[in-house]
Coordinates of C-alpha atoms and ligand atoms in Angstrom, one line a residue:
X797 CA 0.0 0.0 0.0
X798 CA 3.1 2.6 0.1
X799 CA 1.5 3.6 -3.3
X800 CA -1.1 5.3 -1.6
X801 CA 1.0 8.4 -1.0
X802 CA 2.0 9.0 -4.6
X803 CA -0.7 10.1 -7.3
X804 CA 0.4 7.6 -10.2
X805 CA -1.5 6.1 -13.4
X806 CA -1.5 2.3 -12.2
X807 CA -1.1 0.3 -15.3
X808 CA -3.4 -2.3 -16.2
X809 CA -3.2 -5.6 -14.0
X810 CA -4.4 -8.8 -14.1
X811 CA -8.2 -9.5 -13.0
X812 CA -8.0 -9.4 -9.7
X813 CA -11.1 -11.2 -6.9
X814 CA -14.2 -8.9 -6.1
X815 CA -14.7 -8.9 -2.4
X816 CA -18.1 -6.9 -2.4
X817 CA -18.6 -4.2 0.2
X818 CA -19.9 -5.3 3.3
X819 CA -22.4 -2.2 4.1
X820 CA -24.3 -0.8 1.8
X821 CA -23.3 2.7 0.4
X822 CA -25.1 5.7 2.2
X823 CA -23.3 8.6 1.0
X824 CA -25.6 9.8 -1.8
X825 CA -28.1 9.6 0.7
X826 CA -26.9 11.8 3.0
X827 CA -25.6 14.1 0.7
X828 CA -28.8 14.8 -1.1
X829 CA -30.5 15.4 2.6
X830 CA -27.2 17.7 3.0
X831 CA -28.1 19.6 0.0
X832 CA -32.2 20.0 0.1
X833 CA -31.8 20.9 4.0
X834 CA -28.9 24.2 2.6
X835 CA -32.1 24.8 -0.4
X836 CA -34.4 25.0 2.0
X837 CA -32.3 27.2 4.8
X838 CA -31.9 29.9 1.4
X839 CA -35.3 29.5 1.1
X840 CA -36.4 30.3 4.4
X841 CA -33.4 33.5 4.2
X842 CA -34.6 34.5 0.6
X843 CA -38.7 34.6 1.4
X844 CA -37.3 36.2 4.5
X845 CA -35.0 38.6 3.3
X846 CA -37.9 39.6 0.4
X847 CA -40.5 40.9 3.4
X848 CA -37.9 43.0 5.0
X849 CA -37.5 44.4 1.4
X850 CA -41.5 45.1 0.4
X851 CA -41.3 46.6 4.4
X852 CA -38.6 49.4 3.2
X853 CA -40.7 49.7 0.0
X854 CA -43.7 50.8 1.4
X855 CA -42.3 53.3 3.1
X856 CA -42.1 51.2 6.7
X857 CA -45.4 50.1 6.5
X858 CA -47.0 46.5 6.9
X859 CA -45.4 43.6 8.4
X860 CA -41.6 44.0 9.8
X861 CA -39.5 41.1 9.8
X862 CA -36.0 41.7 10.8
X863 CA -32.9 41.3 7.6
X864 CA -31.6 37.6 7.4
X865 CA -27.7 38.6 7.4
X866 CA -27.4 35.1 6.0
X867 CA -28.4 37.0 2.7
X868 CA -24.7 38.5 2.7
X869 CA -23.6 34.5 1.4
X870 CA -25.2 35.2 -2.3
X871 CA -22.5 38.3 -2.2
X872 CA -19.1 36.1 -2.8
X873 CA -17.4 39.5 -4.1
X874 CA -18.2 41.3 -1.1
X875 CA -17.3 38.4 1.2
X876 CA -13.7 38.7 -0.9
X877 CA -13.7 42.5 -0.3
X878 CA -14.5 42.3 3.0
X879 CA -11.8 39.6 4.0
X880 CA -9.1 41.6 2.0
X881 CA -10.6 44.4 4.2
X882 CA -9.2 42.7 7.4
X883 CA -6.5 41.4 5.8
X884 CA -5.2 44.8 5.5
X885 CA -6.3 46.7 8.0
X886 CA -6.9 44.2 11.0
X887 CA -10.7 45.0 11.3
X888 CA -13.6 43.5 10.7
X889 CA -15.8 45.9 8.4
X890 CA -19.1 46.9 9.5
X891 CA -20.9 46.7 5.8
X892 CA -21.7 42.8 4.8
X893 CA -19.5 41.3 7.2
X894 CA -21.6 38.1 7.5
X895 CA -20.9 38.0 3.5
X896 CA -16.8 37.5 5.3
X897 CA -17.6 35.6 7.7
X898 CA -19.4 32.8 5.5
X899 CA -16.8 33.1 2.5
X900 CA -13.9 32.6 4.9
X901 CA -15.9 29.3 6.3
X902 CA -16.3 28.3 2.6
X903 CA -13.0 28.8 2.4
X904 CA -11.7 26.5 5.0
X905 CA -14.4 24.2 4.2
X906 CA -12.3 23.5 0.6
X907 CA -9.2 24.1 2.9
X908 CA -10.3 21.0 4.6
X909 CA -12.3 18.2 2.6
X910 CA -11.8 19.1 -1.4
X911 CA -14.6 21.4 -3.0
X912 CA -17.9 19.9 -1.2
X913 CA -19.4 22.9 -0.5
X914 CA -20.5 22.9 -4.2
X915 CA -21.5 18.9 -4.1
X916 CA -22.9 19.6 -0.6
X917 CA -24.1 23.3 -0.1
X918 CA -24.2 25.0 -2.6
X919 CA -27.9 25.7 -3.7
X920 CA -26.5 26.5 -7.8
X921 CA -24.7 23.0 -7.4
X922 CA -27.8 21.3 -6.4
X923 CA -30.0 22.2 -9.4
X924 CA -26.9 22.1 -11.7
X925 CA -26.8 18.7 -10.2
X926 CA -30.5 17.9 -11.1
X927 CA -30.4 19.7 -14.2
X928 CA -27.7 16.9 -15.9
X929 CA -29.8 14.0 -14.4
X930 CA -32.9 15.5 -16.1
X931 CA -30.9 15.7 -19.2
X932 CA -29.7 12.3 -18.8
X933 CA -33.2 11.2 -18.9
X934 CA -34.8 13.5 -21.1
X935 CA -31.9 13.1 -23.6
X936 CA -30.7 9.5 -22.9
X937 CA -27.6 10.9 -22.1
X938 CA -25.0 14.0 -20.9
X939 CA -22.4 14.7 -23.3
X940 CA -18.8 15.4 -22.6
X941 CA -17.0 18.2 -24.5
X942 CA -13.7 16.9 -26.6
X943 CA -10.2 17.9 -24.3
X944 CA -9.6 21.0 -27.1
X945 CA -13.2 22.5 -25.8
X946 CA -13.1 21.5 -22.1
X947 CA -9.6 22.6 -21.6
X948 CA -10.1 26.2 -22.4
X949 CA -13.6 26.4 -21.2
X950 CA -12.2 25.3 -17.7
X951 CA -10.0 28.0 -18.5
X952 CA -13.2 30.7 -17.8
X953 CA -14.0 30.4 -14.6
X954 CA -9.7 30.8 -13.8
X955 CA -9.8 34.0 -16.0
X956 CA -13.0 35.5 -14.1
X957 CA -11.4 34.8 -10.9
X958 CA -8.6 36.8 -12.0
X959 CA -10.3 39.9 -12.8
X960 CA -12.5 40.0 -9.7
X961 CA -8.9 39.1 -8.3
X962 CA -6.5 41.6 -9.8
X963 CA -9.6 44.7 -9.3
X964 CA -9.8 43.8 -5.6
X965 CA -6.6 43.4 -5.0
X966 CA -5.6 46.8 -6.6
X967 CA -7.9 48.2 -4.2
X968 CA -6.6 49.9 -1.1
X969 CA -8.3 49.5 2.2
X970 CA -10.1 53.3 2.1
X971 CA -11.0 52.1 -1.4
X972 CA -13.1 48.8 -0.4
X973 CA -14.4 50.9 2.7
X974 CA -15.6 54.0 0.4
X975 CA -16.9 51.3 -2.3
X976 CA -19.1 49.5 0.9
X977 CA -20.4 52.4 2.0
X978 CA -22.1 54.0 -1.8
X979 CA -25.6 53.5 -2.1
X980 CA -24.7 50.7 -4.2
X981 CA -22.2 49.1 -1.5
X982 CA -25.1 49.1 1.4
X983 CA -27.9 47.7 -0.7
X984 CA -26.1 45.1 -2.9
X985 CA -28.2 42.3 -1.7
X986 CA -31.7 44.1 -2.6
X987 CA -30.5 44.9 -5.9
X988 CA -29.2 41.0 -6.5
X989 CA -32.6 40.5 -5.8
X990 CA -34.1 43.0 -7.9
X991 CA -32.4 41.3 -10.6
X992 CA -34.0 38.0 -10.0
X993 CA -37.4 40.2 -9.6
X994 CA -37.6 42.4 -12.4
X995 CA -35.6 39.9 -15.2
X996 CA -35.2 41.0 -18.5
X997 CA -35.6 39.4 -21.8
X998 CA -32.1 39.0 -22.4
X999 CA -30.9 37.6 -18.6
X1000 CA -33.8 35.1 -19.2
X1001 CA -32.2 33.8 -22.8
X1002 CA -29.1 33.7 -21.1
X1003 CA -30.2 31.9 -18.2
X1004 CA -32.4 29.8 -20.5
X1005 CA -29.4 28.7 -22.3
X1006 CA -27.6 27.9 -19.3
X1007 CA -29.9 25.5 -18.0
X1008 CA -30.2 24.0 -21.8
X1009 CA -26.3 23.6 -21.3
X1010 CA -26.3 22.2 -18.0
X1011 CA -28.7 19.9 -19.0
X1012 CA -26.8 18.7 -21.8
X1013 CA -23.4 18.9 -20.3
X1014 CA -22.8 17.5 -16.3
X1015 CA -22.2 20.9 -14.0
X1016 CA -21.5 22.6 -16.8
X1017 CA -21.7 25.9 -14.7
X1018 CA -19.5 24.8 -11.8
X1019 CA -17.1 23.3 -14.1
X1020 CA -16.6 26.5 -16.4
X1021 CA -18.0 29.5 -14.8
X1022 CA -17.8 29.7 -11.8
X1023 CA -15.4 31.9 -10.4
X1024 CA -16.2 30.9 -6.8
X1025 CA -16.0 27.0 -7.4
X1026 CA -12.4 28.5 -9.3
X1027 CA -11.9 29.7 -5.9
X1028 CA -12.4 27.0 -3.9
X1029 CA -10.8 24.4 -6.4
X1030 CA -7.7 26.6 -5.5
X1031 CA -7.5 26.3 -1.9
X1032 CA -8.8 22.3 -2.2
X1033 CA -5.2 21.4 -3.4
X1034 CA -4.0 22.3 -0.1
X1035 CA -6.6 19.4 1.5
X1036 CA -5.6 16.2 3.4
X1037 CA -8.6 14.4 2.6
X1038 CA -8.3 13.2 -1.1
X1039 CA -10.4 10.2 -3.0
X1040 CA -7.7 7.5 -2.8
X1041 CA -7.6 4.5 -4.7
X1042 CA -6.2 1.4 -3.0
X1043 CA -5.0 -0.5 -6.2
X1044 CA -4.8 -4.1 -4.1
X1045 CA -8.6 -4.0 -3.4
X1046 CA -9.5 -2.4 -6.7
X1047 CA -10.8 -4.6 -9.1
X1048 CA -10.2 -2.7 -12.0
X1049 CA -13.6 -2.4 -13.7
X1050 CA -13.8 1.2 -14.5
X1051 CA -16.8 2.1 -12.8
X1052 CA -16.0 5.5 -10.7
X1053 CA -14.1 6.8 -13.2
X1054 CA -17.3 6.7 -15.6
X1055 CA -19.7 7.9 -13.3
X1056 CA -17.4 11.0 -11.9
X1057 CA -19.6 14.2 -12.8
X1058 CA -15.8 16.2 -13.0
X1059 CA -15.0 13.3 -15.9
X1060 CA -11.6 12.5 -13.5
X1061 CA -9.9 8.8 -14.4
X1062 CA -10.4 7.9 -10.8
X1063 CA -9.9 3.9 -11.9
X1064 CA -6.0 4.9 -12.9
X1065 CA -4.8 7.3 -9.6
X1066 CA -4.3 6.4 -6.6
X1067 CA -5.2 10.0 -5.4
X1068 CA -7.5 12.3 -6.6
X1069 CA -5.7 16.0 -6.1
X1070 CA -7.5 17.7 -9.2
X1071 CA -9.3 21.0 -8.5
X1072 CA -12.5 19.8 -10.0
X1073 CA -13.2 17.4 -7.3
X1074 CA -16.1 18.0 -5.2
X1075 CA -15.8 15.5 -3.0
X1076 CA -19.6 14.5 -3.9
X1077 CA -18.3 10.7 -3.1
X1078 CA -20.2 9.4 -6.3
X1079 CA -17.6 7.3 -7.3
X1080 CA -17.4 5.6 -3.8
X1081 CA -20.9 4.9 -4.3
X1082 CA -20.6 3.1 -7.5
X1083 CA -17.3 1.2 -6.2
X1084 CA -18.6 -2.3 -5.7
X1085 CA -15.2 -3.3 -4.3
X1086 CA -14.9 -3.3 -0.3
X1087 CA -12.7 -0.8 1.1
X1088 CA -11.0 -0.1 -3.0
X1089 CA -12.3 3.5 -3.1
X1090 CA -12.6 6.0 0.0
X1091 CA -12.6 10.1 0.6
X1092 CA -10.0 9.7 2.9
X1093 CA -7.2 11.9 5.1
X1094 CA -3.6 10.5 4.3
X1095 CA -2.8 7.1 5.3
X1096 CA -0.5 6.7 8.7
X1097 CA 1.9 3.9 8.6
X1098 CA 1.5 1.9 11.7
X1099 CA 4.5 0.7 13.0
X1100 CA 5.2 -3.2 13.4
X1101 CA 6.7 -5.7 11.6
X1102 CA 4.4 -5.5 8.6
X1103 CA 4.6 -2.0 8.3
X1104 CA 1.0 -1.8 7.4
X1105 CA -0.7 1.3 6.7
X1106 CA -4.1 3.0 8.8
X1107 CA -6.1 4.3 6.1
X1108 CA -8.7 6.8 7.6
X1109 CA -12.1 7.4 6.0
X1110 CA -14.2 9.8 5.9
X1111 CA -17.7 8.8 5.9
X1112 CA -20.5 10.7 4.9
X1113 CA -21.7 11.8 8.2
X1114 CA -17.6 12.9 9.4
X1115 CA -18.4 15.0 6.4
X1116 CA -21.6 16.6 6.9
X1117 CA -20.6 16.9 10.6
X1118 CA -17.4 18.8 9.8
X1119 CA -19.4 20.9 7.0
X1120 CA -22.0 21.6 9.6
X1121 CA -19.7 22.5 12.5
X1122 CA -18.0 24.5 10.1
X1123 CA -21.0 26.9 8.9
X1124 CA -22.6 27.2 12.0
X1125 CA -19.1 28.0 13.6
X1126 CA -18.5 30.8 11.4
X1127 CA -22.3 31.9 12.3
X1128 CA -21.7 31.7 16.0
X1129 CA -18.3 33.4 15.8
X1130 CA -19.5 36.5 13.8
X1131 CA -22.6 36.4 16.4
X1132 CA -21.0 36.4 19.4
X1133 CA -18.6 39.1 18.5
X1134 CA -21.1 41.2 17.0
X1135 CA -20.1 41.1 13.9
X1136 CA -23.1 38.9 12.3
X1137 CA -25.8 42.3 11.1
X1138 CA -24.6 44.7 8.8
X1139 CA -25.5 48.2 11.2
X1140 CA -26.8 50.2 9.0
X1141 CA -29.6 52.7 9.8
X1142 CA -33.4 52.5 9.2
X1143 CA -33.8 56.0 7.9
X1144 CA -30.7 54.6 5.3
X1145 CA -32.9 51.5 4.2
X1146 CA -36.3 54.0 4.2
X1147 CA -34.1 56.0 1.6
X1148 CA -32.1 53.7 -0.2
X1149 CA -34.1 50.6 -1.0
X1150 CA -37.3 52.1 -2.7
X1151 CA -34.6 53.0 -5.3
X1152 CA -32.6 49.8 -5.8
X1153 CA -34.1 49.2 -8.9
X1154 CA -33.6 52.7 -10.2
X1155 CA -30.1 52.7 -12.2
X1156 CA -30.2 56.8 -12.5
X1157 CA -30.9 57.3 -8.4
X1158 CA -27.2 58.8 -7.2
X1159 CA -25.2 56.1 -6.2
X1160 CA -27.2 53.4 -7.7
Ligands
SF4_802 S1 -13.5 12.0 -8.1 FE1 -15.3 11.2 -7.0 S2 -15.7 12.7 -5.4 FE2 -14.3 13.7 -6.9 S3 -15.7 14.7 -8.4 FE3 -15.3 12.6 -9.2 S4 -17.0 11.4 -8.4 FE4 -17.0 13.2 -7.2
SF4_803 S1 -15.0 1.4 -9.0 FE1 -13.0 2.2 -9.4 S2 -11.9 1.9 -7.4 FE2 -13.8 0.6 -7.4 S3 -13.1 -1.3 -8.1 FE3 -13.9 -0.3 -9.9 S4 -12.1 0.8 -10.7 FE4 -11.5 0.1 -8.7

C-alpha cells in the first residue's frame, strides 16, 4: 500500500477477486438530505429577506421582519472585499460582514475536505446537479466536451477569478471601505434581488441557455464559470482528505471513473488531487469493491513488523458533521462578537431601497 501516498496512473493488471462491500453505500443519501436541507435554509433566508425588502418599499409600512444577514452568502465579491478588508487593515468591516464571515468558512471548508461545499451546499450546485440527471433522462444521455473545448472552457471560470482578483486586490483599504459604503455598496443584496425580480428578456435567454447547457453537459456551470467553485478548487489542493484508490482492493472495472460528474480517471490514480473534485463521493458509491475506493485523510503507517498502513475514511456523516460545524461555527463566531448584522440605519434603508431598482438614483 506505500503507493497510496503517490498520485500515479496504475497500469493495467491482471483480474483481480471482487470482495463486495460489506455495508451498503449511504453517502448519496446523505448528501442529497445535506443539499435539500442548505435549499431549504436559502429559502427560508430569501422569502425572509424579500419581506424586509417590500417593508422598506412601502415606506415602513405593513409587516416587519428583521434582515436575514445570512443574505450577505449570495454576495461572494463582497465576502472577498470584506476579507481583503481585514486582511489589511486588522478590522472586521461593518458593511456585509456576514458576507466574510461565511466566505472565509467556505473557504476553510475547501481548505479541509476538497470542493464539497459545491456537491454539498451550494444551492446552484444542487440544481446544476438535477439539471444533468434531467438531461440524462430527457436526452438518454449527458455529453462530454472533446479535451480541445473543455480545456479552455475550464480555462473561464480561472480568468474570471482573475479579474475580480487583480480589481480587488488593486484596491486599497479606504477604497473597499468608500466602495461598501455607496448607495450601491449598502444595498447590494436588494439589488441582487431586484435582478431575479424584475428579469429582462435577455438575462432570461441567457439563463435559458444555461440551463439548456447544464442539462446537456454534467455541472456545466460549476465546471466552467464559476469563479467561486475556481476559488475553492484553488485552496482544495492544499486538502488532506483526497479520493484514494487502493490498487490491491481495486478490481479494475472502470466504474467511478465513468460515473465521476468532473470526468476524472479515478480507476488509474491512486489520489484524486484535481481541483474539479467536489468530493460528492459518487464514485465511492458506485465502487462495488470493499474498502477499493474512499474520501480519505492521508494514510499513517503503523508501526510493526508488517509496516502496514491506517487508512482513515471519511464517511458521509464525518463530512456533513465537519461541513455543519464548520458553517454554524462561522455563524456563532460572527454572532458572538457582534459582527453577524450589517449596522446600517433605518432612515438609510427607508431611503435607499425604494430606489434599488432605479439605475439613475445617485449612487445606484
Ligand atoms: S472523483 Fe469522485 S468525489 Fe471527486 S468529483 Fe469525481 S466522483 Fe466526485
Ligand atoms: S469502481 Fe474504481 S476503485 Fe472501485 S473497483 Fe472499480 S475501478 Fe476500482
Amino acid at each position: 500500500m506505500a503507493n497510496l501516498a503517490a498520485e500515479t496512473v496504475m497500469p493495467c493488471e491482471q483480474k483481480k477477486k471482487l470482495i463486495r462491500r460489506f455495508m451498503p453505500d449511504s453517502s448519496q443519501r446523505v448528501r442529497h438530505v445535506v443539499q435539500w436541507i442548505f435549499v431549504a435554509l436559502n429559502g427560508w433566508i430569501g422569502l425572509q429577506f424579500y419581506l424586509w425588502v417590500r417593508y422598506f418599499e412601502r415606506g415602513g409600512t405593513g409587516l416587519y421582519v428583521s434582515r436575514p444577514a445570512g443574505v450577505e452568502g449570495w454576495l461572494p465579491i463582497a465576502g472577498l472585499m470584506n476579507a481583503k478588508y481585514l486582511l489589511v487593515t486588522g478590522r472586521v468591516p461593518t458593511i456585509h460582514p456576514a458576507a466574510m464571515y461565511l466566505f472565509l468558512g467556505f473557504l476553510l471548508m475547501s481548505l479541509l475536505l476538497k470542493k464539497a461545499f459545491c456537491a454539498w451546499l451550494c444551492p446552484v450546485g444542487t440544481f446544476s446537479e438535477n439539471l444533468w440527471k434531467l438531461g440524462r433522462r430527457v436526452f438518454a444521455r449527458n455529453l462530454y466536451l472533446p479535451k480541445w473545448a473543455d480545456l479552455p472552457l475550464r480555462g473561464l471560470k480561472y480568468l474570471l477569478l482573475g479579474f475580480f482578483a487583480l480589481i480587488i486586490g488593486g484596491m486599497s483599504a479606504e477604497a473597499l471601505d468608500d466602495f461598501m459604503a455607496t448607495p450601491y455598496g449598502l444595498v447590494a443584496d436588494v439589488k441582487m434581488l431586484n435582478f431575479f425580480r424584475d428579469i429582462g428578456l435577455t438575462a432570461v435567454v441567457v439563463v435559458g441557455i444555461l440551463v439548456l447547457l447544464s442539462m446537456l453537459v454534467q455541472n456545466f456551470w460549476c465546471r466552467y464559470l464559476c469563479p467561486y467553485g475556481a476559488l475553492l478548487g484553488l485552496f482544495s489542493l492544499l486538502s488532506p482528505a483526497k479520493i484514494r484508490r487502493d490498487a490491491e482492493t481495486c478490481i479494475d472495472c472502470g466504474k467511478c471513473a465513468r460515473v465521476c460528474p468532473a470526468n476524472l480517471p479515478v480507476d488509474r490514480l491512486v489520489q484524486i488531487r484535481s481541483a474539479e473534485c467536489s468530493a460528492c463521493m459518487i464514485c465511492v458509491a458506485a465502487c462495488p469493491a470493499e474498502n477499493a475506493l474512499q474520501f480519505s485523510l492521508p494514510p499513517r503507517r503503523v508501526v510493526s513488523a508488517t509496516q502496514r498502513w491506517h487508512r482513515r475514511a471519511l464517511g458521509p456523516f464525518a463530512v456533513a458533521g465537519v461541513l455543519a460545524c464548520i458553517f454554524f461555527g462561522a455563524v456563532l463566531i460572527a454572532r458572538a462578537t457582534n459582527h453577524w448584522q450589517t449596522e446600517v440605519p433605518r432612515d438609510v434603508y427607508l431611503r435607499l431601497v425604494p430606489h434599488a431598482k432605479d439605475a439613475s438614483h445617485p449612487g445606484m
